[in-house]
PDB file of C-alpha atoms in Angstrom:
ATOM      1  CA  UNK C   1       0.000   0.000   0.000  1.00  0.00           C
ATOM      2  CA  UNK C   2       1.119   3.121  -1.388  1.00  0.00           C
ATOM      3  CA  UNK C   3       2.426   5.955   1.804  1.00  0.00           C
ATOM      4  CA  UNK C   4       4.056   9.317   2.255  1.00  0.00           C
ATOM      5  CA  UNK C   5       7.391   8.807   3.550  1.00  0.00           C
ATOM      6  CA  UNK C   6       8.468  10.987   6.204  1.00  0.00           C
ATOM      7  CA  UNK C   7      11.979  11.327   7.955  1.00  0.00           C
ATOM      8  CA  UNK C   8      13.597  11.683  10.996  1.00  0.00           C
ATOM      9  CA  UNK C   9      10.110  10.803  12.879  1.00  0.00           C
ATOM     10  CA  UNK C  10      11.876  12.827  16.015  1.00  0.00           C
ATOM     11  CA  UNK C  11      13.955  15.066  15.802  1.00  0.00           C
ATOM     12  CA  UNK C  12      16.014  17.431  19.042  1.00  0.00           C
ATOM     13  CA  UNK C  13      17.874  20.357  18.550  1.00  0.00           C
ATOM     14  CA  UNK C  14      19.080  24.128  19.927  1.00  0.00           C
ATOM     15  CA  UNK C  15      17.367  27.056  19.834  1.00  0.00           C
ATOM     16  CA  UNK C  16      18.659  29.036  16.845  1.00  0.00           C
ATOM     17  CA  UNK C  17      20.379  25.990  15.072  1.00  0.00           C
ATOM     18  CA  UNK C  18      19.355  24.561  11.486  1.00  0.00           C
ATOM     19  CA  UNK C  19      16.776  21.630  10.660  1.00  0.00           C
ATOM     20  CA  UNK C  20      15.000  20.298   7.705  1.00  0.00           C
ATOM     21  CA  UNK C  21      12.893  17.444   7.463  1.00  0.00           C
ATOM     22  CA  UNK C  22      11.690  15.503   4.125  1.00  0.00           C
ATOM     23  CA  UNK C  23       8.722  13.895   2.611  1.00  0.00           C
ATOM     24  CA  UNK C  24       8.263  11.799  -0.265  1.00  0.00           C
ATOM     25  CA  UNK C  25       4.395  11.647  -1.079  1.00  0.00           C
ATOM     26  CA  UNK C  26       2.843   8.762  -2.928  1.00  0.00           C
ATOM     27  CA  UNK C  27       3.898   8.372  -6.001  1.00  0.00           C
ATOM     28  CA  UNK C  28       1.628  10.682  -8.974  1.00  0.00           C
ATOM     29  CA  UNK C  29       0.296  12.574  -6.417  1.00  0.00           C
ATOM     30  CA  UNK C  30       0.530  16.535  -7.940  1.00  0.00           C
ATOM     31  CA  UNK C  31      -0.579  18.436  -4.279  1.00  0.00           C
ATOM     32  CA  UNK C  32       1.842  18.719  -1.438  1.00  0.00           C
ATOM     33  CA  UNK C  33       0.889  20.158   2.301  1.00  0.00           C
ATOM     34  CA  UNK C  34       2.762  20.830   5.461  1.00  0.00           C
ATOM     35  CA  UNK C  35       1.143  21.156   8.282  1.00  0.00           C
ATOM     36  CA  UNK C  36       2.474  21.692  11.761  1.00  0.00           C
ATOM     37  CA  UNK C  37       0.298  20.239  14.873  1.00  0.00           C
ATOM     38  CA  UNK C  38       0.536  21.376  18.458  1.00  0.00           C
ATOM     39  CA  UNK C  39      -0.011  19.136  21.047  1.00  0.00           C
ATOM     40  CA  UNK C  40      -4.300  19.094  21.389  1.00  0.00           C
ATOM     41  CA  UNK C  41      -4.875  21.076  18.426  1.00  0.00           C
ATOM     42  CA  UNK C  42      -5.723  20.126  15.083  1.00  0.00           C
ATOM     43  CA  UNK C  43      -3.430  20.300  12.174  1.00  0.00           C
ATOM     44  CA  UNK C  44      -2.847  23.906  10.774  1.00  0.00           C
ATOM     45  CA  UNK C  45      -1.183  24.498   7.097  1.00  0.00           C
ATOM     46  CA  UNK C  46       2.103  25.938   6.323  1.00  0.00           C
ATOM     47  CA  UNK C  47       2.347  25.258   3.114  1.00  0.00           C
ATOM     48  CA  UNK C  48       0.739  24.226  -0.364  1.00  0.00           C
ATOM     49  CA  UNK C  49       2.878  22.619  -3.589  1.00  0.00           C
ATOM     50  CA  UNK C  50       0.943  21.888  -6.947  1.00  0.00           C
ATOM     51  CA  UNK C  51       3.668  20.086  -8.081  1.00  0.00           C
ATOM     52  CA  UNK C  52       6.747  22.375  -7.605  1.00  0.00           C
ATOM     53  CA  UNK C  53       4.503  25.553  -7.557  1.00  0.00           C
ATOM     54  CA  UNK C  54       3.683  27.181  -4.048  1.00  0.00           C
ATOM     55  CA  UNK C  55      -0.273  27.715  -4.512  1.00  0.00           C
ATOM     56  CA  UNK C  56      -0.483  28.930  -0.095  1.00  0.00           C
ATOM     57  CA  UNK C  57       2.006  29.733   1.898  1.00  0.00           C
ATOM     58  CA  UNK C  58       0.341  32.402   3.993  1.00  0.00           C
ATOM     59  CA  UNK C  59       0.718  31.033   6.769  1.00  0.00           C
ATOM     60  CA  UNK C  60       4.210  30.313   6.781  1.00  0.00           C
ATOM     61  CA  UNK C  61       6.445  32.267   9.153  1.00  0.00           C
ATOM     62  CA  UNK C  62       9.044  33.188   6.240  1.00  0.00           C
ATOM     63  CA  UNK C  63      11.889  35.277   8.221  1.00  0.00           C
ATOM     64  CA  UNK C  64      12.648  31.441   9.382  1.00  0.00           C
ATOM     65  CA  UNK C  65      11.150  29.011   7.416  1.00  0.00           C
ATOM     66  CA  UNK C  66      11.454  27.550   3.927  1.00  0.00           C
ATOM     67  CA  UNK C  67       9.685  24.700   1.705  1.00  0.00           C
ATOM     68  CA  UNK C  68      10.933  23.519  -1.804  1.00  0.00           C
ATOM     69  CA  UNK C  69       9.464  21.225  -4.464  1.00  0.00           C
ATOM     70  CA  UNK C  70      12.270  20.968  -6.872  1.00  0.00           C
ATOM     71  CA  UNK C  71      11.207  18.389  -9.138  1.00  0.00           C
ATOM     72  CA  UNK C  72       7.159  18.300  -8.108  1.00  0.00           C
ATOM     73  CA  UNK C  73       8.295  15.190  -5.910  1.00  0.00           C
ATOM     74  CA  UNK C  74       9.695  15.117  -2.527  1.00  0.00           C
ATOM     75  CA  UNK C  75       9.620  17.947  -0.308  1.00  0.00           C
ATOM     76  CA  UNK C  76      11.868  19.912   2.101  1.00  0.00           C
ATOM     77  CA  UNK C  77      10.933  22.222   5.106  1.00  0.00           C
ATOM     78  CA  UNK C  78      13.376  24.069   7.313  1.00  0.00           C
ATOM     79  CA  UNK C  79      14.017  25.713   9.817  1.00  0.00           C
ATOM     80  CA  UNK C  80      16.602  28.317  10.441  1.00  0.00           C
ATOM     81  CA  UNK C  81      17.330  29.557  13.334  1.00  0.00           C
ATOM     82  CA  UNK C  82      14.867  27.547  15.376  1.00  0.00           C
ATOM     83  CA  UNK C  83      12.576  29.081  18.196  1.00  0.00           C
ATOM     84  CA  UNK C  84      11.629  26.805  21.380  1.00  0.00           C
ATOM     85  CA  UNK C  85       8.301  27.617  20.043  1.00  0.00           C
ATOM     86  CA  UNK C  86       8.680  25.700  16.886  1.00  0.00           C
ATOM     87  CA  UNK C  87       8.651  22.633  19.281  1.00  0.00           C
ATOM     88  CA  UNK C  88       5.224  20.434  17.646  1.00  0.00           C
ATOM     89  CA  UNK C  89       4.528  17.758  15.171  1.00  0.00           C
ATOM     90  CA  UNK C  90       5.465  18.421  11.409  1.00  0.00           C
ATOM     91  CA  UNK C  91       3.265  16.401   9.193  1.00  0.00           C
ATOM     92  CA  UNK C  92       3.342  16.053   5.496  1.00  0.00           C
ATOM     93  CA  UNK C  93       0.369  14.937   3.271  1.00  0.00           C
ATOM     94  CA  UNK C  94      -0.257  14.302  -0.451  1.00  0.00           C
ATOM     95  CA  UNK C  95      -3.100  14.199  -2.731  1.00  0.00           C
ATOM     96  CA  UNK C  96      -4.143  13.816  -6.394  1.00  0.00           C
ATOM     97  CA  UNK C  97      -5.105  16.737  -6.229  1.00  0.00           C
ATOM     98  CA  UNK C  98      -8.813  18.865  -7.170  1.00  0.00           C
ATOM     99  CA  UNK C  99     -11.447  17.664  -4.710  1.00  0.00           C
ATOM    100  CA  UNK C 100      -9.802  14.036  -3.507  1.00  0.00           C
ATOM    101  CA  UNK C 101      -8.762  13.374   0.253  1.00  0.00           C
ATOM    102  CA  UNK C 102      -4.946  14.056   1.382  1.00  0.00           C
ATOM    103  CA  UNK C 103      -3.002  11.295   2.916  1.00  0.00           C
ATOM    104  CA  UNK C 104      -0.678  12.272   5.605  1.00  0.00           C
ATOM    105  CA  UNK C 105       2.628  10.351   6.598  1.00  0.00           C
ATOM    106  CA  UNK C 106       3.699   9.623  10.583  1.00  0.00           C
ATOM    107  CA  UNK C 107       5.451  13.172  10.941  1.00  0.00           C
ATOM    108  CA  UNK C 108       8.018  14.236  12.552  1.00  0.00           C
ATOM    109  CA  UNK C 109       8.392  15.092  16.037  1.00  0.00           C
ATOM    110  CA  UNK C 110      10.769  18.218  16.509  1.00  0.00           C
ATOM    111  CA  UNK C 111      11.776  19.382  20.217  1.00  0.00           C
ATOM    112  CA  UNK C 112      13.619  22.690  20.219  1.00  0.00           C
ATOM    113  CA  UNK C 113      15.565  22.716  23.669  1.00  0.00           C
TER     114      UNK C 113
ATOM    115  CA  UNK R   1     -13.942  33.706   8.065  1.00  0.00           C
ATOM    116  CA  UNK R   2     -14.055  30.436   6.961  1.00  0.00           C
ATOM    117  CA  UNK R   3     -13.981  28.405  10.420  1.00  0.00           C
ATOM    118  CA  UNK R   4     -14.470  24.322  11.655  1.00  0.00           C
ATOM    119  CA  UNK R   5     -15.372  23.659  15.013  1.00  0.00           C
ATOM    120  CA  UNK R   6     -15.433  20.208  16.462  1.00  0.00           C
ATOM    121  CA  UNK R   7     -17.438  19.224  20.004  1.00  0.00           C
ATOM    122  CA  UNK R   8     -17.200  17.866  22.075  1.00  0.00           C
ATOM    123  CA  UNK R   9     -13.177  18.274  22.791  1.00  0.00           C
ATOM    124  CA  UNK R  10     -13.255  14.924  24.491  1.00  0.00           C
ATOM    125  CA  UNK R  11     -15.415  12.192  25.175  1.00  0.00           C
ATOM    126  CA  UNK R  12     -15.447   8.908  27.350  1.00  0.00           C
ATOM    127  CA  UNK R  13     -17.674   6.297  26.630  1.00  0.00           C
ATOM    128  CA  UNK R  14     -18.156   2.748  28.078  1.00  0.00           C
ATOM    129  CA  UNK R  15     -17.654  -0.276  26.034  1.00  0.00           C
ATOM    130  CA  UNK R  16     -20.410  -0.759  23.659  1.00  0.00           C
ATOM    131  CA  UNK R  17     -22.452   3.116  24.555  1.00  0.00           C
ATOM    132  CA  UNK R  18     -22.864   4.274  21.193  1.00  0.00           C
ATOM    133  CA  UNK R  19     -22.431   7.654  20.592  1.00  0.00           C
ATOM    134  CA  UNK R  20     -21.402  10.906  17.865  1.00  0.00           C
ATOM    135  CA  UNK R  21     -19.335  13.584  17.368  1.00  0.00           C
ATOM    136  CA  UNK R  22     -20.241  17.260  15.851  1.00  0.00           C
ATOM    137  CA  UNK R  23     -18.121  18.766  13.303  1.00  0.00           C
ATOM    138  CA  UNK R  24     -19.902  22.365  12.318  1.00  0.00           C
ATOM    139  CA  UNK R  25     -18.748  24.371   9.716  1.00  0.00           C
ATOM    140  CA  UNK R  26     -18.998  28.178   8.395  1.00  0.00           C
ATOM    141  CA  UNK R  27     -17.281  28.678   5.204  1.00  0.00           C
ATOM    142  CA  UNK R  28     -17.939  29.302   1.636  1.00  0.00           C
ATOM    143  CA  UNK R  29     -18.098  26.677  -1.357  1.00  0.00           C
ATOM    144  CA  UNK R  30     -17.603  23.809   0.466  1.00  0.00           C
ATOM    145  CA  UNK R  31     -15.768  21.090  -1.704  1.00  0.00           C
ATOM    146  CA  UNK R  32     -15.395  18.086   0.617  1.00  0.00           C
ATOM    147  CA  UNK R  33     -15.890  17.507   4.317  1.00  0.00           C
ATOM    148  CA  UNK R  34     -12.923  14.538   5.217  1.00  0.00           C
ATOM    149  CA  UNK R  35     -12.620  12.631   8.776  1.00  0.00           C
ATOM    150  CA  UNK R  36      -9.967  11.596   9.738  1.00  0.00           C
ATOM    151  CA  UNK R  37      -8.340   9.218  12.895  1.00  0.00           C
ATOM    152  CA  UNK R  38      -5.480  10.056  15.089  1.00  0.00           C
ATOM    153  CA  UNK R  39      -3.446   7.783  17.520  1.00  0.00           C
ATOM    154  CA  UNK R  40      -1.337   9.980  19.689  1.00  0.00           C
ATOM    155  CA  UNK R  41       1.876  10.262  18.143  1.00  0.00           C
ATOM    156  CA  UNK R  42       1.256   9.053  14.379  1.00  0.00           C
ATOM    157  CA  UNK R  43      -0.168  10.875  11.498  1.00  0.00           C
ATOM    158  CA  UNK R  44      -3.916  11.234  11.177  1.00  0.00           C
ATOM    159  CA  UNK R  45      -5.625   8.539   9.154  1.00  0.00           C
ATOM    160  CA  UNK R  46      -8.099   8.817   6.218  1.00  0.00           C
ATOM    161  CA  UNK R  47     -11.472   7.317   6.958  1.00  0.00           C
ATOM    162  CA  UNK R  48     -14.130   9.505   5.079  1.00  0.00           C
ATOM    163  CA  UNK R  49     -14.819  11.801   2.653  1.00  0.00           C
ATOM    164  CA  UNK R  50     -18.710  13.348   1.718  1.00  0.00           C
ATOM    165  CA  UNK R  51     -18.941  16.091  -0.782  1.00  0.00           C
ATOM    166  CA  UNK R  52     -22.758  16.635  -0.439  1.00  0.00           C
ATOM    167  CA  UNK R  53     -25.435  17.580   2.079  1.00  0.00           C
ATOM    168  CA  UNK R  54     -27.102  14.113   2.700  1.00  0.00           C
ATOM    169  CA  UNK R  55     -24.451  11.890   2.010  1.00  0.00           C
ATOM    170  CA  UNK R  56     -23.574   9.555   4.473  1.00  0.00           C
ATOM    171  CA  UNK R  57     -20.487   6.748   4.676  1.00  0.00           C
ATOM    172  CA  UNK R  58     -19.586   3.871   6.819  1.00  0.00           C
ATOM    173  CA  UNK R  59     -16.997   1.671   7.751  1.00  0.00           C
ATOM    174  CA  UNK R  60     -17.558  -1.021  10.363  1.00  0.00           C
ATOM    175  CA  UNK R  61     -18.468   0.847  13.407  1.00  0.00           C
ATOM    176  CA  UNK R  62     -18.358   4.235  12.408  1.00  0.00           C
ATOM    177  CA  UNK R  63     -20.633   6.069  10.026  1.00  0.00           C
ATOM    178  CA  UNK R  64     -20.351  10.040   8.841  1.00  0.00           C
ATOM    179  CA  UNK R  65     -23.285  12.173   8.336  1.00  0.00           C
ATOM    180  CA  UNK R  66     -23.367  15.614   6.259  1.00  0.00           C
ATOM    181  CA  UNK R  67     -25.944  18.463   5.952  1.00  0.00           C
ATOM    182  CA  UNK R  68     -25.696  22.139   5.129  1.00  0.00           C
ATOM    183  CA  UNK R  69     -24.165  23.402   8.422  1.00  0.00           C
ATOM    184  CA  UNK R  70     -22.870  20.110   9.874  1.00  0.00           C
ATOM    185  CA  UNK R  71     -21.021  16.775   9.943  1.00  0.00           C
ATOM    186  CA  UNK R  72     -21.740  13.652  12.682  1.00  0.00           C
ATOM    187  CA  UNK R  73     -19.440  10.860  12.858  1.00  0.00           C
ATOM    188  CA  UNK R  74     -21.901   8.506  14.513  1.00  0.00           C
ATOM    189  CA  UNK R  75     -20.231   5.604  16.793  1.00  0.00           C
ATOM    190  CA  UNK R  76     -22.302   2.364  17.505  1.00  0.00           C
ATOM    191  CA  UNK R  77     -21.113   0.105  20.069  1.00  0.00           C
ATOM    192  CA  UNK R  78     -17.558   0.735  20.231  1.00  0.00           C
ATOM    193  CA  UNK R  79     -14.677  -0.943  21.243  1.00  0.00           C
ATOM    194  CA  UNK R  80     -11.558   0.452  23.485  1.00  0.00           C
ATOM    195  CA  UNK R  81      -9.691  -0.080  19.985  1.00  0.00           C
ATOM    196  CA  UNK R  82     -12.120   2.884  18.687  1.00  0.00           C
ATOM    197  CA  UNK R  83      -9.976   5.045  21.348  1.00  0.00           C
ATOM    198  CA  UNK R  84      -8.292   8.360  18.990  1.00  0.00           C
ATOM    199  CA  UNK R  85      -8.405  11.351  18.030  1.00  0.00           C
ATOM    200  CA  UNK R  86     -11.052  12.056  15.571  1.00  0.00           C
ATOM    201  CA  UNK R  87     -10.718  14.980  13.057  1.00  0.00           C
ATOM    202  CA  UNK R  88     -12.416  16.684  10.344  1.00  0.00           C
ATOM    203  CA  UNK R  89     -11.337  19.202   7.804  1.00  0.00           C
ATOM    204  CA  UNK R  90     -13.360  20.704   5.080  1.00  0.00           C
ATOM    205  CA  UNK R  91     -11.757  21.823   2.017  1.00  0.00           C
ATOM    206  CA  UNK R  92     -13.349  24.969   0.114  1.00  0.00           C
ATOM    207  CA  UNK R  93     -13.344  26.697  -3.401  1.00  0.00           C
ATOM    208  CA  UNK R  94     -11.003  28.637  -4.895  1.00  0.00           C
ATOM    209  CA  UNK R  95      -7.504  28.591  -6.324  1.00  0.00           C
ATOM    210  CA  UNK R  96      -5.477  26.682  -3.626  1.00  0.00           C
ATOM    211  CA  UNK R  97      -8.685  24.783  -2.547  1.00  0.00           C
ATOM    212  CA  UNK R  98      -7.022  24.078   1.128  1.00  0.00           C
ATOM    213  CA  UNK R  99      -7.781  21.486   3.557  1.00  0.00           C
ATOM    214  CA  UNK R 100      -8.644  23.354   7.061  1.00  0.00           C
ATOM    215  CA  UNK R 101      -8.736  21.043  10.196  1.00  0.00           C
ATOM    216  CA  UNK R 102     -10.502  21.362  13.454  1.00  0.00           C
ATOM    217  CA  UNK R 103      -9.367  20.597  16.745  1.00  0.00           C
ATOM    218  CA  UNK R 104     -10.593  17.229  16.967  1.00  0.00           C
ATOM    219  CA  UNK R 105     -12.726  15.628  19.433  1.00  0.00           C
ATOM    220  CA  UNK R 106     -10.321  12.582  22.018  1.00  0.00           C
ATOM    221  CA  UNK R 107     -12.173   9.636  22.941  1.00  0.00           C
ATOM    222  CA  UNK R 108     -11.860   7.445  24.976  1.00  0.00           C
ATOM    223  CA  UNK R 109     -13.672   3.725  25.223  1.00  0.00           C
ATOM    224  CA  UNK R 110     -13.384   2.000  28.670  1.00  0.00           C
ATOM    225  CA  UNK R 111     -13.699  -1.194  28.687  1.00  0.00           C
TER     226      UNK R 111
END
């Protein structure tokens, strides 16, 4: 059964140091999300590939945080410097795209210490 | 503003007291209402998708509801295995067509 690969699944670092974390989505899937999930609170987007175009990325804190889509494949999002407040659950999901459902991989848990 | 509210936040049932949670939405164009599962510490897990007011979907013990205004993910005579997080997200019109999530409803099934 087809999944969205994520790595690390955890992830510890310093305040103000560099981190990145990758996701492969399932294979032909066009639409990419990030989403970042506090502890008790749903899901909330960051950002929005159709294929390697950003379509939403409002609500991505962009004086620290980047996402790329090179080839409209796998996906990159970091962090630099990170914030003890960046400290949550980063999960990636794919779709086909238009109207269909989004399948989300195991994430990756990121403590900032 | 397009908004999702799920309620209750949590909810304990006993083994076999069937039961539903509310997701209510307020947002424009509505193109698919999703719900999904979460075990603490994983990624949430597909289980439905309805697109239109009346629609309604089911998978073993669980079944999901849609009107206008509102989505129920109906629960009959669960099992402490049914214990998650349940979420839904609604996805709207326009150009990016996102997927917005509420905060999800924890249960919890005692056996």
């Amino acid at each position: 059964e087809a999944e969205v690969a994520q790595s690390p699944r955890y992830k510890i670092t310093e305040k103000s140091q560099a981190v990145a974390f990758w996701c492969d989505p399932i294979s032909g899937h066009a639409t990419l999300y990030w989403y970042r999930q506090i502890l008790g609170q749903g899901p909330e987007l960051l950002v929005q590939f159709q294929d390697e175009s950003v379509v939403d990325d409002s609500q991505l804190p962009k004086d620290r945080f980047s996402a790329e889509r090179l080839k409209g494949v796998d996906s990159t999002l970091k962090i630099q410097p990170a914030e003890l407040g960046d400290s949550a659950m980063y999960l990636c999901a794919s779709s086909p795209g238009g109207v269909a459902e989004a399948f989300f991989g195991q994430g990756t848990r990121l403590t900032v210490v | 503003e397009d908004q999702v509210t799920q309620s209750p936040e949590a909810l304990r049932l006993q083994e076999g007291e069937s039961s539903s949670l509310n997701c209510s939405y307020t947002v424009s164009g509505l193109r698919g209402l999703f719900w999904y599962r979460q075990d603490p510490g994983k990624g949430p897990e597909f289980l439905f998708t309805l697109y239109s007011a009346g629609e309604e979907k089911e998978k073993e013990r669980l079944k999901a509801t849609l009107t206008k205004k509102e989505s129920f993910l109906h629960i009959t005579a669960p099992k402490p295995e049914d214990s998650a997080t349940y979420l839904c997200a609604v996805r709207i019109s326009g150009s990016a067509r996102q997927l917005t999530f509420g905060s999800g409803t924890q249960l919890t099934v005692l056996p």
